[in-house]
PDB file of C-alpha atoms in Angstrom:
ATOM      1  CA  UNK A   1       4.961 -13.390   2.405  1.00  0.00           C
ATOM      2  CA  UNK A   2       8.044 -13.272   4.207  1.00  0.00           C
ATOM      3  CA  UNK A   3      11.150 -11.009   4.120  1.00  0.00           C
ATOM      4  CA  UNK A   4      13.242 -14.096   3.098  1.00  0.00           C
ATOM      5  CA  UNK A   5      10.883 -13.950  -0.254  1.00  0.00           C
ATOM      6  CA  UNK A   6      10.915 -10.430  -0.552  1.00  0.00           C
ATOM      7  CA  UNK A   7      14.924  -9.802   0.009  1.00  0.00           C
ATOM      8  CA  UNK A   8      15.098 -12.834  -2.907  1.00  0.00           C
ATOM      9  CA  UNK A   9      13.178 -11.504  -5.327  1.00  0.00           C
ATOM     10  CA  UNK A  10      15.425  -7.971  -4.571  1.00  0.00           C
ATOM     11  CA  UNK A  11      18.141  -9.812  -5.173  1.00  0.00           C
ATOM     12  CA  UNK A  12      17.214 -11.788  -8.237  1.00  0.00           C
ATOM     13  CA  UNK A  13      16.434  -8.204 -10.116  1.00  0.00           C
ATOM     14  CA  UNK A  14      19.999  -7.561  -9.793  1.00  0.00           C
ATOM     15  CA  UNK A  15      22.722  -7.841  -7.130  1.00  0.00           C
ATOM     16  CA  UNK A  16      22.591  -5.683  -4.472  1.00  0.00           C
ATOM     17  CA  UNK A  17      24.427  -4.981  -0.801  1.00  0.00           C
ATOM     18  CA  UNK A  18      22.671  -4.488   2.271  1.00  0.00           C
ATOM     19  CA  UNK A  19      22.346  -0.986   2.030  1.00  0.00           C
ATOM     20  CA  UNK A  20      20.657  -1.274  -1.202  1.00  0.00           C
ATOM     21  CA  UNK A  21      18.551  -4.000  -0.002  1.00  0.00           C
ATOM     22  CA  UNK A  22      17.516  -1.302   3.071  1.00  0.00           C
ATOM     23  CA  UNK A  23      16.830   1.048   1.017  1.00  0.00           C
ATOM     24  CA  UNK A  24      14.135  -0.896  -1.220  1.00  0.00           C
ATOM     25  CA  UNK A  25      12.454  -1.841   1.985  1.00  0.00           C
ATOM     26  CA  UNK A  26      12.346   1.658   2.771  1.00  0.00           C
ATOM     27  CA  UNK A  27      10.861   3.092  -0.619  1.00  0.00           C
ATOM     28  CA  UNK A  28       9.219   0.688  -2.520  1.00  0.00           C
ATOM     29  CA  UNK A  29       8.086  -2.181   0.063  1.00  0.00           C
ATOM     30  CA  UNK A  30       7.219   0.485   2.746  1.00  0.00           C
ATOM     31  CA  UNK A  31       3.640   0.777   1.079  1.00  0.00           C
ATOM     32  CA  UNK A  32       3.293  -3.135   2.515  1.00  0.00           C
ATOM     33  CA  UNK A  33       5.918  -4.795   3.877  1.00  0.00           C
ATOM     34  CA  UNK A  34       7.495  -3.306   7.083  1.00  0.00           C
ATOM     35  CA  UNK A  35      11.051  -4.545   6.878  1.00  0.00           C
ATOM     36  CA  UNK A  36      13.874  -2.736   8.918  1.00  0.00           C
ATOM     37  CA  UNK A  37      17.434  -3.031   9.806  1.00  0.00           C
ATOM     38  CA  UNK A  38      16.453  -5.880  11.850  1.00  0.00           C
ATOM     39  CA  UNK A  39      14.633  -7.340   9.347  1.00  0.00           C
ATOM     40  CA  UNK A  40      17.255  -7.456   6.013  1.00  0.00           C
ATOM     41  CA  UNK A  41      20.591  -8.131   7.365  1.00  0.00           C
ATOM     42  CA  UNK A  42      19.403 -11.334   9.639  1.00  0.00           C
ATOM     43  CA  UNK A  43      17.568 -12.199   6.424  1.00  0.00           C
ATOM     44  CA  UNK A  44      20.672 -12.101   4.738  1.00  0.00           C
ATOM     45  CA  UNK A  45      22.876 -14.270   6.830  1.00  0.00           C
ATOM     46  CA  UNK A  46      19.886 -16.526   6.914  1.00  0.00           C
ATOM     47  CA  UNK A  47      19.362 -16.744   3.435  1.00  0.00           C
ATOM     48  CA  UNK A  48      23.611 -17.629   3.377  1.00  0.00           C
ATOM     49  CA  UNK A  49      23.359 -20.228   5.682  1.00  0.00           C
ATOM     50  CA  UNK A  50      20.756 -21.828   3.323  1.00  0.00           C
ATOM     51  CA  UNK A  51      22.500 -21.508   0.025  1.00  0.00           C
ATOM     52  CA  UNK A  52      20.358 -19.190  -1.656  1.00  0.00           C
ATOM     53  CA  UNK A  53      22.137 -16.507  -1.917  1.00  0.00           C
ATOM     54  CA  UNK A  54      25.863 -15.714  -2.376  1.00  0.00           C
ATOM     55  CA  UNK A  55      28.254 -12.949  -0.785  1.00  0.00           C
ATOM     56  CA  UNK A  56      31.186 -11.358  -2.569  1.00  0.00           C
ATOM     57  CA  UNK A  57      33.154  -9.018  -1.119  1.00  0.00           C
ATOM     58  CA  UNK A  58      34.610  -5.976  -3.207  1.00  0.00           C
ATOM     59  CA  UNK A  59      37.618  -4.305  -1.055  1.00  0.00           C
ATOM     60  CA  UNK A  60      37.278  -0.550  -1.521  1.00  0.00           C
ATOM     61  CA  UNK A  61      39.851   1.856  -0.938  1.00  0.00           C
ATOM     62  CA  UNK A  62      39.644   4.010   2.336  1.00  0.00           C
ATOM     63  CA  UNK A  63      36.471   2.521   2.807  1.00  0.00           C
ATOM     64  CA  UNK A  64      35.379  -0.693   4.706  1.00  0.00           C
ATOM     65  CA  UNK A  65      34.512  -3.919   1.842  1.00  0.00           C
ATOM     66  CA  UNK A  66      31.498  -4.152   0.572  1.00  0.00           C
ATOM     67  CA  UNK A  67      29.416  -6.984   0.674  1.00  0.00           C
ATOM     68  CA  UNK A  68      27.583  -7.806  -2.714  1.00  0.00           C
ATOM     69  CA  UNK A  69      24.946 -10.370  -2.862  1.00  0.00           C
ATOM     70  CA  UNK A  70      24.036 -12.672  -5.637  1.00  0.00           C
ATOM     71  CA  UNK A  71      21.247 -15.180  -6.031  1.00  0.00           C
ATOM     72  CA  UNK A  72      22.065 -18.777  -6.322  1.00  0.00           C
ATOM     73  CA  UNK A  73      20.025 -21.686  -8.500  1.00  0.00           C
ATOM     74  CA  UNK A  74      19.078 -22.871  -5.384  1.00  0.00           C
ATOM     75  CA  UNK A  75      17.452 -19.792  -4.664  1.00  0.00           C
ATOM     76  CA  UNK A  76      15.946 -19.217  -7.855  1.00  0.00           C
ATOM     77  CA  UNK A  77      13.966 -22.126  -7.032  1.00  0.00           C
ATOM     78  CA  UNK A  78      12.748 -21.015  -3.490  1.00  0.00           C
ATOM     79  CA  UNK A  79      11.904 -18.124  -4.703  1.00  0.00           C
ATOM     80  CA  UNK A  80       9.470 -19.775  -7.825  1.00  0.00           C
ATOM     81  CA  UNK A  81       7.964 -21.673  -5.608  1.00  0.00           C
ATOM     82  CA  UNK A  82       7.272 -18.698  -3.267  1.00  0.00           C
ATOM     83  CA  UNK A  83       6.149 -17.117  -6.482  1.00  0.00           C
ATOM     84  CA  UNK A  84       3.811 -20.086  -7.481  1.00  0.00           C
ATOM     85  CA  UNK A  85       2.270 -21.172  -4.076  1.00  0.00           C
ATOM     86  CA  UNK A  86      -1.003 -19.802  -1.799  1.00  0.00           C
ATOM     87  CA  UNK A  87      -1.275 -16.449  -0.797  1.00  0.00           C
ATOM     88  CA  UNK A  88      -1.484 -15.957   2.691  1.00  0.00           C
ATOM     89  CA  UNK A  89      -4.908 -13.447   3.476  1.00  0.00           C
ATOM     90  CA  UNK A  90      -3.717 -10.226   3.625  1.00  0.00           C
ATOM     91  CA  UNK A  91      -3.838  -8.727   7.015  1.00  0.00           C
ATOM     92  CA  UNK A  92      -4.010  -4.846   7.953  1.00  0.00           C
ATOM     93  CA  UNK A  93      -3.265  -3.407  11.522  1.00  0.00           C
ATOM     94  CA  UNK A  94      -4.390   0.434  12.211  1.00  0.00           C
ATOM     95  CA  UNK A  95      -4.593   2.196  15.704  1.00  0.00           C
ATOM     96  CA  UNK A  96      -6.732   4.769  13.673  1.00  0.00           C
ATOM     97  CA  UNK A  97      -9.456   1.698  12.587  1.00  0.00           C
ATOM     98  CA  UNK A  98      -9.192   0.610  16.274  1.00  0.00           C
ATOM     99  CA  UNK A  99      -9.978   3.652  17.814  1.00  0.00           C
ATOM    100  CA  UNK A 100     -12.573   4.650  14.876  1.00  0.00           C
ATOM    101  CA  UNK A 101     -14.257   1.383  15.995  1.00  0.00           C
ATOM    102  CA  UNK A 102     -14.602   2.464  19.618  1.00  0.00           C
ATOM    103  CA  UNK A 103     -15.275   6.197  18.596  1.00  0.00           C
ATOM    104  CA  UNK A 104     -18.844   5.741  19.945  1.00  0.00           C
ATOM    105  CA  UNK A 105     -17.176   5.605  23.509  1.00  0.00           C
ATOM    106  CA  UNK A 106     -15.590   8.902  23.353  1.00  0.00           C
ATOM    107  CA  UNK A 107     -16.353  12.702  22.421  1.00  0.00           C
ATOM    108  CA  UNK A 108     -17.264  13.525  18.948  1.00  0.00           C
ATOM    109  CA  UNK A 109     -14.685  16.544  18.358  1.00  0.00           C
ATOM    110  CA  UNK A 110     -12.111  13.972  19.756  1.00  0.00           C
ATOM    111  CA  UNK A 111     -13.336  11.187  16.885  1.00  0.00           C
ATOM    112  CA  UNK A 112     -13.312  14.472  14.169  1.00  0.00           C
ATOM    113  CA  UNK A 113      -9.721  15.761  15.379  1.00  0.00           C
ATOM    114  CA  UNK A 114      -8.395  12.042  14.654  1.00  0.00           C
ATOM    115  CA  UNK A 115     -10.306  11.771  11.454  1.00  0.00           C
ATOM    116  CA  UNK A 116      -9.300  14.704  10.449  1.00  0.00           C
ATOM    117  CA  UNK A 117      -5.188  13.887  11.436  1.00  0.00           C
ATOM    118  CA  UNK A 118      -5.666  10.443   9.669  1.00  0.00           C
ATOM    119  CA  UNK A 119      -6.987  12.479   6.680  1.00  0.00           C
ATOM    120  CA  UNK A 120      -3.875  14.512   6.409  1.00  0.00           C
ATOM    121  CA  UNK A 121      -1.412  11.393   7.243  1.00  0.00           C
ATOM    122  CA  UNK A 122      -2.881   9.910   4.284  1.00  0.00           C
ATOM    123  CA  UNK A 123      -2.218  12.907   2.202  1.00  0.00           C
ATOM    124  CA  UNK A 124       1.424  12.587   3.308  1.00  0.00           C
ATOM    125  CA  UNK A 125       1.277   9.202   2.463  1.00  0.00           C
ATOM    126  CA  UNK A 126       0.524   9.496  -0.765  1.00  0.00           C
ATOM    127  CA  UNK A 127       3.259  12.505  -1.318  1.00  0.00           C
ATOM    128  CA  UNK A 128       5.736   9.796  -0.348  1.00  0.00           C
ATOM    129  CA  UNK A 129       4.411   7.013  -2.626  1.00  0.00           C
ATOM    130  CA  UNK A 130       4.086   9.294  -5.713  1.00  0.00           C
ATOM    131  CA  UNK A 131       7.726  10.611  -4.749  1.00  0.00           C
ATOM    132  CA  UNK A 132       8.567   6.817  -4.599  1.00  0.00           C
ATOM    133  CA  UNK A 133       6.862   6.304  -8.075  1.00  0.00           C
ATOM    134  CA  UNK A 134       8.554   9.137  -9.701  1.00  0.00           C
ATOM    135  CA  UNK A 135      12.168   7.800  -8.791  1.00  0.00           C
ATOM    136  CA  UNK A 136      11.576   4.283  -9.828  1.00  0.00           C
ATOM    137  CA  UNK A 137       8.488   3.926 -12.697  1.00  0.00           C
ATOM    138  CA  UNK A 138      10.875   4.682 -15.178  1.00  0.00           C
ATOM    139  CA  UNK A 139      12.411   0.754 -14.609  1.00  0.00           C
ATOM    140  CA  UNK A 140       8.764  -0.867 -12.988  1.00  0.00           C
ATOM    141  CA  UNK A 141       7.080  -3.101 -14.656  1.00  0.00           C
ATOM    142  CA  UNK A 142       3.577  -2.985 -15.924  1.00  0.00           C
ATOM    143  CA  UNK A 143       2.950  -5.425 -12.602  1.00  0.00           C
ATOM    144  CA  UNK A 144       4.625  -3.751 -10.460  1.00  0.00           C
ATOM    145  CA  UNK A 145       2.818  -0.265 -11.799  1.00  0.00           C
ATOM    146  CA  UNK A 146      -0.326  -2.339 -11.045  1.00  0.00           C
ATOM    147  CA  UNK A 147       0.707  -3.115  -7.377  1.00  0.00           C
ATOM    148  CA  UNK A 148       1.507   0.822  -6.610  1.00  0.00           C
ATOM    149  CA  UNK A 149      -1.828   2.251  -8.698  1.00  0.00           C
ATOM    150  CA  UNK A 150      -4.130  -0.555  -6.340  1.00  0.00           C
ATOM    151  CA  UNK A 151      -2.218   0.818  -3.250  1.00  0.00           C
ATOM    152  CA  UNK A 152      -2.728   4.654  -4.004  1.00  0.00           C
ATOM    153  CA  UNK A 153      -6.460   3.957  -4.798  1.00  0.00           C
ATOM    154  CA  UNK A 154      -7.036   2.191  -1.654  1.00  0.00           C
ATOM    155  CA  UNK A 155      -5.434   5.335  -0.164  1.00  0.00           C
ATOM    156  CA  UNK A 156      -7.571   7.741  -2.392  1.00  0.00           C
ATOM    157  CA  UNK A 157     -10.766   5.621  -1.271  1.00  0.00           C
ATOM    158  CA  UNK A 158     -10.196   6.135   2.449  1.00  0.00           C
ATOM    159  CA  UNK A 159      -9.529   9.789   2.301  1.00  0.00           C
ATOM    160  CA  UNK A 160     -12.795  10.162   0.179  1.00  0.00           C
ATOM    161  CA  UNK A 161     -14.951   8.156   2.936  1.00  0.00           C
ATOM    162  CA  UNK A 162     -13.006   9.714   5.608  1.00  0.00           C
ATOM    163  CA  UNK A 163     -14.227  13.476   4.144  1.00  0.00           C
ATOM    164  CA  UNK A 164     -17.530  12.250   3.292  1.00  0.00           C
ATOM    165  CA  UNK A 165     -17.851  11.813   6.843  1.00  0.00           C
ATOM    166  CA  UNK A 166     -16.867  14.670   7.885  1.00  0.00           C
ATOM    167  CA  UNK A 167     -19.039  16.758   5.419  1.00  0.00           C
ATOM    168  CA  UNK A 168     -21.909  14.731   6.658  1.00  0.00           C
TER     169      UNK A 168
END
């Protein structure tokens, strides 16, 4: 998965500008894509250059133009055969896991502060997908409802373990 795919399949659910494209990437792919600033805009001109997607530009009064994009045939078809082809493992980076790993190298009360931190990050976490969910499950689909109810158990799941281990 790649953020050309991703910005795509944005795109193919409707038109969008840059902003708009941002601000998916910041609500609804945050739970497992990072994609910034840096990501969607090169992604964009990329995606251009290729054919697969399509600016228009709406002049706006008082206001600098707005650039609207639009997904092309061609880009219909890059993005089926993204749909279609092998999924690449999924991968999972986490400073907490790393040091959790090690914990056996360093005080106990240090190990229980950061378990204990992680514990309420996750809590946080899952304020901000359920905020997330509330704003857009009214137009999800019943797969894209699956994707955010695997992502908040997987959450659930680790905050269980993490207090079973504490309780212990």
């Amino acid at each position: 998965m790649k953020g050309n795919d991703i910005v795509l399949g944005i795109i193919k659910e409707r038109p969008r500008t840059g902003y708009e494209i941002m601000e998916q990437f910041k609500t609804v792919f945050s739970m497992f894509f990072d994609g910034s600033y840096g990501t969607v805009y090169p992604t964009l001109k990329r995606l251009e250059g290729l054919g697969y997607i399509e600016k228009e530009t709406i002049a706006q009064s008082g206001k600098p133009d707005k650039n609207v994009f639009h997904i092309t045939t061609d880009g219909e078809a890059a993005f089926q055969t993204y749909l279609v082809s092998a999924m690449t493992p999924d991968t999972l980076k986490s400073d907490f896991m790393t040091r959790l790993y090690f914990g056996e190298y360093y005080d106990e009360a240090v190990v229980i502060k950061q378990i204990t931190e992680q514990i309420s990050n996750l809590h946080s976490y899952l304020d901000n997908m359920d905020d997330v969910f509330s704003t857009w499950s009214y137009q999800m689909s019943e797969s894209q409802v699956l994707a955010y109810n695997i992502g908040r158990k997987q959450k659930e799941l680790e905050i269980k373990l993490l207090e079973e281990y504490l309780n212990k």
